[in-house]
mmCIF file of C-alpha atoms in Angstrom:
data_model
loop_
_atom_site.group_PDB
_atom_site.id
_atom_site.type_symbol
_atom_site.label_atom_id
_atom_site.label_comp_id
_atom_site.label_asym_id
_atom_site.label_seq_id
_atom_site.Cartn_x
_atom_site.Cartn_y
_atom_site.Cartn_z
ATOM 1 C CA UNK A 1 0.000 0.000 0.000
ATOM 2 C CA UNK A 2 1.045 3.583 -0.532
ATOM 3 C CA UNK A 3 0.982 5.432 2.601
ATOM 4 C CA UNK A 4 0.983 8.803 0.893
ATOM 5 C CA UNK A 5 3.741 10.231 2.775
ATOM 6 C CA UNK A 6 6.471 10.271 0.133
ATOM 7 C CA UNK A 7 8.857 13.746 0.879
ATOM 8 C CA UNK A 8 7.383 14.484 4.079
ATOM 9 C CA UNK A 9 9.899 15.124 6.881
ATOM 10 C CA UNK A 10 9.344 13.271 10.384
ATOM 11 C CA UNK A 11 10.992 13.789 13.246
ATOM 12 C CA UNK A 12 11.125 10.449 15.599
ATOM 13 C CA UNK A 13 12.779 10.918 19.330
ATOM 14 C CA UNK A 14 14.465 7.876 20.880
ATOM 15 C CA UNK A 15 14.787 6.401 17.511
ATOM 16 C CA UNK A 16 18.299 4.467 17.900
ATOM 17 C CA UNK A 17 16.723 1.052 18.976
ATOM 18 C CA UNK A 18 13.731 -0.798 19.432
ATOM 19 C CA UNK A 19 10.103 0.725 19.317
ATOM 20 C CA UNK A 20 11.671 3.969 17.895
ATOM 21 C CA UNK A 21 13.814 2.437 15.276
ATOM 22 C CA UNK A 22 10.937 0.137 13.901
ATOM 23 C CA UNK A 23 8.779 3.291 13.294
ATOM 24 C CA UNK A 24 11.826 5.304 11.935
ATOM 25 C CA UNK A 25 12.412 2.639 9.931
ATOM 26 C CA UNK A 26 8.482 1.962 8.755
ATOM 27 C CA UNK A 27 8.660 5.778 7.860
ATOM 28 C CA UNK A 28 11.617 5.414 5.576
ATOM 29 C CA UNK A 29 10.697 2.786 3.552
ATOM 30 C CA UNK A 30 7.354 4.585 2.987
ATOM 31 C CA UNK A 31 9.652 7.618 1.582
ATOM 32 C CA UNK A 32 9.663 10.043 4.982
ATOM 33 C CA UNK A 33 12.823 11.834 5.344
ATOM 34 C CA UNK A 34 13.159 11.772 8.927
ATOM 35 C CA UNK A 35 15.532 13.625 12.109
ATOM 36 C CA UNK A 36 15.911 10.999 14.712
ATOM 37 C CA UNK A 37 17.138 11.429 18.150
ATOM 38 C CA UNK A 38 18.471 9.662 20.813
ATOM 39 C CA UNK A 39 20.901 10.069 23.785
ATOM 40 C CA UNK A 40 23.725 7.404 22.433
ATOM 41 C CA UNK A 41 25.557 8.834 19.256
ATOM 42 C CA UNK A 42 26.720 5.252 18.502
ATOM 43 C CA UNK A 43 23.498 3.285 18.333
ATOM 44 C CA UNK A 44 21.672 6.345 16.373
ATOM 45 C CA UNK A 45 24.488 6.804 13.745
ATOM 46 C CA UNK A 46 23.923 2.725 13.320
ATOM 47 C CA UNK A 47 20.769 3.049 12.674
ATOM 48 C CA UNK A 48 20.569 6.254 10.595
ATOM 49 C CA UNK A 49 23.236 4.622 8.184
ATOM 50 C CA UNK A 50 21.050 1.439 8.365
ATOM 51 C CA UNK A 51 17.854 3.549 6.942
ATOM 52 C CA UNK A 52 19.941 5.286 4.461
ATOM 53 C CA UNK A 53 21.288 1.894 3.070
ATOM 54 C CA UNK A 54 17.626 0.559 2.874
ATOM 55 C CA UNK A 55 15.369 3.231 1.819
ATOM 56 C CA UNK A 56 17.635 6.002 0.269
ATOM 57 C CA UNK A 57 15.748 8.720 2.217
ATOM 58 C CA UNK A 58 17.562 11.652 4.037
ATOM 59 C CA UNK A 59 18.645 11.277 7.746
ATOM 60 C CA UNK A 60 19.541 13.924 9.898
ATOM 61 C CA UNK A 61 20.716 12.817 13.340
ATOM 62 C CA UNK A 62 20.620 14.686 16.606
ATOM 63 C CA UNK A 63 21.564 13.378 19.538
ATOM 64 C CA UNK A 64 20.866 14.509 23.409
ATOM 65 C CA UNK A 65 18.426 14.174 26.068
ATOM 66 C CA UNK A 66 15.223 14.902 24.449
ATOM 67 C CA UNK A 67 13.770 15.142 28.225
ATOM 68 C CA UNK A 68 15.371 18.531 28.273
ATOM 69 C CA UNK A 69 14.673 22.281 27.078
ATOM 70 C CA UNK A 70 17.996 21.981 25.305
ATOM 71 C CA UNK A 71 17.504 18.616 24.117
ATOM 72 C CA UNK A 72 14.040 19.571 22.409
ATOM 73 C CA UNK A 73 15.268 23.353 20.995
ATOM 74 C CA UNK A 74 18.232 21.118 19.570
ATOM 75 C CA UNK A 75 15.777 18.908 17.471
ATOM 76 C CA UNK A 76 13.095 21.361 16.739
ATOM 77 C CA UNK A 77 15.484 23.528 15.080
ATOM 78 C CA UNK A 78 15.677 20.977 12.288
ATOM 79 C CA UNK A 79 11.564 20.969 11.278
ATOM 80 C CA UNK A 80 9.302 22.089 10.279
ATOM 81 C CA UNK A 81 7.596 18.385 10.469
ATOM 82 C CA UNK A 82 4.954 17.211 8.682
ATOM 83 C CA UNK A 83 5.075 14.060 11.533
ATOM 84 C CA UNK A 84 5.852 13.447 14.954
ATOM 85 C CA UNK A 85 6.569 10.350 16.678
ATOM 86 C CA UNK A 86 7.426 10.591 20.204
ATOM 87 C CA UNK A 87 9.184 7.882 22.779
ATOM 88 C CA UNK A 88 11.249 7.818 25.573
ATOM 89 C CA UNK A 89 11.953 5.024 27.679
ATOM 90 C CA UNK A 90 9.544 4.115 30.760
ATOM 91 C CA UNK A 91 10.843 4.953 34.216
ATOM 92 C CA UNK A 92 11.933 1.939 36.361
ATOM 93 C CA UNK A 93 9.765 -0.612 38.076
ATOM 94 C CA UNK A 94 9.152 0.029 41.693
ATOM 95 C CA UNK A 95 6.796 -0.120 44.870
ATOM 96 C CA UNK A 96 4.385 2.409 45.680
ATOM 97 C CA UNK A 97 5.856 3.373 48.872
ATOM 98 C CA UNK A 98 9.399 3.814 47.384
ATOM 99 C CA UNK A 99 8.775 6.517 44.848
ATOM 100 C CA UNK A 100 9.439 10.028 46.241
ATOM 101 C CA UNK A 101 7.804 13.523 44.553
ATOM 102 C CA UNK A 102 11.212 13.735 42.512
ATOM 103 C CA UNK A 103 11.303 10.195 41.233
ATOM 104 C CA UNK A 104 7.334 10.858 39.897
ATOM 105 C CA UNK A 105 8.299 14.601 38.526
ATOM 106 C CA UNK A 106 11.203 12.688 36.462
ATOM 107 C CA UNK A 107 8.733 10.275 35.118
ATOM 108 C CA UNK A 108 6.411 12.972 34.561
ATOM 109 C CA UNK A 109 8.755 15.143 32.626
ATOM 110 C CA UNK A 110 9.978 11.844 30.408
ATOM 111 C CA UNK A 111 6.821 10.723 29.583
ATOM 112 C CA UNK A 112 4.312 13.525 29.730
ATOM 113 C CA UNK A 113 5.462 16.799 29.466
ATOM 114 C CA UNK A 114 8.122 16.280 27.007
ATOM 115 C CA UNK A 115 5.589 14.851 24.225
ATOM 116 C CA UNK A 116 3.564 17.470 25.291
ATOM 117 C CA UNK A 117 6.326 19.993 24.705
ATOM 118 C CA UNK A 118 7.155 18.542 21.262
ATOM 119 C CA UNK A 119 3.905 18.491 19.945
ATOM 120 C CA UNK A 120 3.631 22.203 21.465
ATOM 121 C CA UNK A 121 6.653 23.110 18.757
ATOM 122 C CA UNK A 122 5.385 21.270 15.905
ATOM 123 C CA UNK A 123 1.917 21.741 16.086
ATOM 124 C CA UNK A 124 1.248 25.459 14.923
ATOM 125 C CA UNK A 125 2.876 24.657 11.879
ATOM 126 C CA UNK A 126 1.001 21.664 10.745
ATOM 127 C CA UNK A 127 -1.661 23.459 11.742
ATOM 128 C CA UNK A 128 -0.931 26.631 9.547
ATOM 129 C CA UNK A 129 0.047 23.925 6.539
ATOM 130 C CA UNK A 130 -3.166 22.148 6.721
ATOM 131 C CA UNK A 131 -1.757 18.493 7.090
ATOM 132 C CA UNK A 132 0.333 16.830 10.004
ATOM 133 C CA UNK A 133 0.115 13.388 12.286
ATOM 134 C CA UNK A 134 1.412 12.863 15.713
ATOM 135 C CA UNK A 135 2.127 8.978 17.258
ATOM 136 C CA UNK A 136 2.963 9.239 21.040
ATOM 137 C CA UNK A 137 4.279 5.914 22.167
ATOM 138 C CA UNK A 138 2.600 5.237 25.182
ATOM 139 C CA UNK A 139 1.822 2.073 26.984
ATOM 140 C CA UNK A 140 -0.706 -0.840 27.439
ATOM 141 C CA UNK A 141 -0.603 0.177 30.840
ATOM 142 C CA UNK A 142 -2.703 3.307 30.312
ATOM 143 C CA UNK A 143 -5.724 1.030 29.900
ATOM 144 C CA UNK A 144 -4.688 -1.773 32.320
ATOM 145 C CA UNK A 145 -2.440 -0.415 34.678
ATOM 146 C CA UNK A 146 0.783 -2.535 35.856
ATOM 147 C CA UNK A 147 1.179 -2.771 39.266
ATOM 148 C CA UNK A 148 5.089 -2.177 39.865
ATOM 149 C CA UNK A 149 5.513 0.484 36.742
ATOM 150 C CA UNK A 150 3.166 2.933 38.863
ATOM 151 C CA UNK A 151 5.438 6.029 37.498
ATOM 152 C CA UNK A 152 4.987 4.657 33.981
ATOM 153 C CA UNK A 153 0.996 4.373 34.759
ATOM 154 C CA UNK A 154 0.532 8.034 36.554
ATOM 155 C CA UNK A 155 2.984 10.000 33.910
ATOM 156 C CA UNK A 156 1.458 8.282 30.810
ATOM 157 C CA UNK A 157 -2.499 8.866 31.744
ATOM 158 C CA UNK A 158 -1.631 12.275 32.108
ATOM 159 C CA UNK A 159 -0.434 12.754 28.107
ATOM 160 C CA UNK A 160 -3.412 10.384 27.600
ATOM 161 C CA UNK A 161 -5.784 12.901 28.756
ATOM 162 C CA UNK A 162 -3.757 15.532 27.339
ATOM 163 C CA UNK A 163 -4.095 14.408 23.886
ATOM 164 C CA UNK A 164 -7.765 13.642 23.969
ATOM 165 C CA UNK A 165 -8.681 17.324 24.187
ATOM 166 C CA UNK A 166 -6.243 18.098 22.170
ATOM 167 C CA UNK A 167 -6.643 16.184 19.129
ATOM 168 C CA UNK A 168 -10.503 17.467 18.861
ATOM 169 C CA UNK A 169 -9.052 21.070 18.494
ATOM 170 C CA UNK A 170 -6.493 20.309 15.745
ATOM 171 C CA UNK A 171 -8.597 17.843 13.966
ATOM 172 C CA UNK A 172 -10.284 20.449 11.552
ATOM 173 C CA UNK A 173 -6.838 21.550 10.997
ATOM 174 C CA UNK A 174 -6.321 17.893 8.832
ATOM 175 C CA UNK A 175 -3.897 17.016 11.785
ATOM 176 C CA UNK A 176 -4.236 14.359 13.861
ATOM 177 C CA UNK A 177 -2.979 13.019 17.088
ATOM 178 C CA UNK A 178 -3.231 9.068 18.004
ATOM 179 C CA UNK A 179 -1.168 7.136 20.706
ATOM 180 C CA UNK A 180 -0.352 3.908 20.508
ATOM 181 C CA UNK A 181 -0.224 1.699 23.239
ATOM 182 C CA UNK A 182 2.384 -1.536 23.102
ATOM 183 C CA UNK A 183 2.618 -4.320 25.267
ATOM 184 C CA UNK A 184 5.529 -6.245 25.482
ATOM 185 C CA UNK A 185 8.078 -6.564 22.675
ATOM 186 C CA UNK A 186 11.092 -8.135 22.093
ATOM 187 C CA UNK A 187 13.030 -4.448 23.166
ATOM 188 C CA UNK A 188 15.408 -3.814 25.328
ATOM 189 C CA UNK A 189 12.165 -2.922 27.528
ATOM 190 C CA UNK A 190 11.142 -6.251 27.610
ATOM 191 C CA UNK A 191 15.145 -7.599 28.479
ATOM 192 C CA UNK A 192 15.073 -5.373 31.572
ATOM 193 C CA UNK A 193 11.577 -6.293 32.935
ATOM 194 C CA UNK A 194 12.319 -9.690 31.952
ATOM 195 C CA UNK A 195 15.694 -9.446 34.136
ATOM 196 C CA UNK A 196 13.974 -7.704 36.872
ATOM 197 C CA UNK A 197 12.059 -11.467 37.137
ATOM 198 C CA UNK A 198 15.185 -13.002 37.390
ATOM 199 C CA UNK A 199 16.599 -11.412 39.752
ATOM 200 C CA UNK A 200 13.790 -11.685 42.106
ATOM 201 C CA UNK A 201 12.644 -15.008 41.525
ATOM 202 C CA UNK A 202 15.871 -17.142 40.965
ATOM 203 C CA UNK A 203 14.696 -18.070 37.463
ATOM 204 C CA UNK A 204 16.827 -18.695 33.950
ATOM 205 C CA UNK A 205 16.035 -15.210 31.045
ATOM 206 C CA UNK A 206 14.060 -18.200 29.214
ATOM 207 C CA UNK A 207 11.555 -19.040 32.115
ATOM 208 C CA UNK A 208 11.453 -15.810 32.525
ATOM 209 C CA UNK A 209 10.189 -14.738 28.680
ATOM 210 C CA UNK A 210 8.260 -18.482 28.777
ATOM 211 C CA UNK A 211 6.024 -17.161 31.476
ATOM 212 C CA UNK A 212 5.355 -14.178 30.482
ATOM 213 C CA UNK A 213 4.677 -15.231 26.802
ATOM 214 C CA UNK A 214 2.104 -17.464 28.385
ATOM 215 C CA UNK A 215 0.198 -14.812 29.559
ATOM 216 C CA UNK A 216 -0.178 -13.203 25.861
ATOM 217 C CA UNK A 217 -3.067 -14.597 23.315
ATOM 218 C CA UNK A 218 -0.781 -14.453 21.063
ATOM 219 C CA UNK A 219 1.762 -16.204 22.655
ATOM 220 C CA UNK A 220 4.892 -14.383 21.550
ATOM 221 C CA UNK A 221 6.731 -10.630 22.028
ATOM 222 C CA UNK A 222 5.644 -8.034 19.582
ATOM 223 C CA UNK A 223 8.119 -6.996 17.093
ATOM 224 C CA UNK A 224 10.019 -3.991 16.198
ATOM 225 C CA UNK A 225 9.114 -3.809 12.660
ATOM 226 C CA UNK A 226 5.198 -4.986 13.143
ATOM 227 C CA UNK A 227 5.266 -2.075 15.712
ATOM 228 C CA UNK A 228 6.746 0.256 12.946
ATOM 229 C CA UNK A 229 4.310 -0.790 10.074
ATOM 230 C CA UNK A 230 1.332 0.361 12.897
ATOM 231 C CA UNK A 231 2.762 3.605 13.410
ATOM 232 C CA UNK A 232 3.313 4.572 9.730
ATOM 233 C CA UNK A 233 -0.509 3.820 8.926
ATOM 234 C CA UNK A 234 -0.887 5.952 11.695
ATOM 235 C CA UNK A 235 0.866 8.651 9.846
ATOM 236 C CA UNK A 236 -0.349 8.135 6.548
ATOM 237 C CA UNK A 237 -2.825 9.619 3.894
ATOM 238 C CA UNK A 238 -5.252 6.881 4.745
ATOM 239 C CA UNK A 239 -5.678 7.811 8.540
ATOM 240 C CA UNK A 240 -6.831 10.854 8.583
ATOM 241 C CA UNK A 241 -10.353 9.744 9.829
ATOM 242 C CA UNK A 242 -8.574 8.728 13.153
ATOM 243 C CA UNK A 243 -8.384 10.847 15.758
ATOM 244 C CA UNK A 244 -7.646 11.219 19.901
ATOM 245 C CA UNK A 245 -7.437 6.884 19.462
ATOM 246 C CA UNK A 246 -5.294 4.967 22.011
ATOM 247 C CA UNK A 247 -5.004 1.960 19.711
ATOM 248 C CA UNK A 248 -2.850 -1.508 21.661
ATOM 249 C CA UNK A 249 -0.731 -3.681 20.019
ATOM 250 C CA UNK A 250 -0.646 -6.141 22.561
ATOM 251 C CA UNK A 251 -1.394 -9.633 21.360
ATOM 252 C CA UNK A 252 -4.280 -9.505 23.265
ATOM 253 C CA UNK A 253 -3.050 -9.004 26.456
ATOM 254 C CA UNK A 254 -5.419 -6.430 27.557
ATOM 255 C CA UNK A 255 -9.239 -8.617 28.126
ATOM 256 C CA UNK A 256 -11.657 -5.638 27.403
ATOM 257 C CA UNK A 257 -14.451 -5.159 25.132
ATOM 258 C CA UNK A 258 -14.022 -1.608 24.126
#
């Protein structure tokens, strides 16, 4: 299918591995020329030379922490965007009665206000250009939320509520703003949870990923690229009738009717 989106510039943050990468990469081979950003220079060079080999697009790399002011004006400064994907990783697992008012205002500022911020930057000009999507990657957890990633549930519902309003006000615009929510894929993400199990329960990395693939209808992680392929529709010509969703890719693992 032709996603429409040949020669439109994206910008993708924490693009260098994993979710990030598979939508950077989904976006390339759809013909997106794209910025991508992330924190290790090493990793994001790999990749951007990766997507260049594959898809002949242009790749402009910027790397820093896009959590900060500096981090975002550094990034911004390369648009105007046509798309926005957003990611940063989740905050650590914890217990409720461990997490102190600084330890929820850094999860907070990772995984709330700094979408928020971005979209803030690139919004007026979609808006003024008539045409523009935005993909936050969110989390399952922001319809069923996990226990022991509390920050991740608390910071995430708040840019969940965030973009519900504000997608109704830029849809007339032709812009829209979906999130999507993954479960567990096979990520780095899913290596650190994974070895969070094993340390606490004495267990091998393979009992560890066998239990928890148990748990998923489908059986298996989620993948990079399927991930990417999602995200991409998301930001094509074909989706503009979509708007304010929170859509999972999740194998099932949330049980709900709506």
């Amino acid at each position: 299918m032709d996603l429409g989106v040949r020669g439109k510039r994206a910008l993708v943050t924490a693009a260098s591995k994993g979710l990030g990468r598979g939508c950077a990469m989904a976006l390339a081979e759809a013909g997106v020329d794209l910025v991508l950003n992330a924190r290790g220079a090493e990793a994001l060079e790999a990749t951007a030379a990766a997507i260049r080999a594959a898809h002949g697009v242009q790749v402009t790399t910027v790397v820093g922490d896009i959590t900060t002011e500096a981090g975002r004006a550094a990034v911004l400064e390369h648009g105007p965007f046509d798309i926005l994907v957003t990611n940063a990783g989740g905050p650590p697992p914890g217990m409720w009665h461990d997490w102190s008012r600084d330890d929820f205002i850094k999860a907070i500022d990772a995984n709330m206000l700094t979408p928020i911020a971005l979209m803030q930057g690139c919004l007026p000009g979609m808006i003024e250009r008539g045409w523009g999507r935005v993909v936050n990657i969110t989390s399952q957890s922001v319809k069923s939320p996990i226990p022991q990633l509390g920050l991740s549930n608390a910071a995430r519902a708040g840019l969940t509520g965030f973009v519900a309003g504000t997608s109704r006000q830029v849809a007339p615009h032709g812009v829209t703003i979906n999130n999507l929510l993954p479960g567990i894929h096979d990520t780095d993400r899913a290596i650190a949870l994974d070895g969070g199990v094993v340390k606490a329960r004495g267990i091998s990395m393979e009992e560890a990923r066998a239990e928890r693939m148990a748990t998923i209808p489908a059986r298996r992680y989620g993948t990079s690229e399927e991930f990417g392929a999602a995200c991409a529709f998301l930001c094509s010509q074909h989706a503009g009738f979509i708007v304010g969703q929170n859509i999972l890719l999740d194998g099932g693992s949330v049980n709900t009717t709506l």
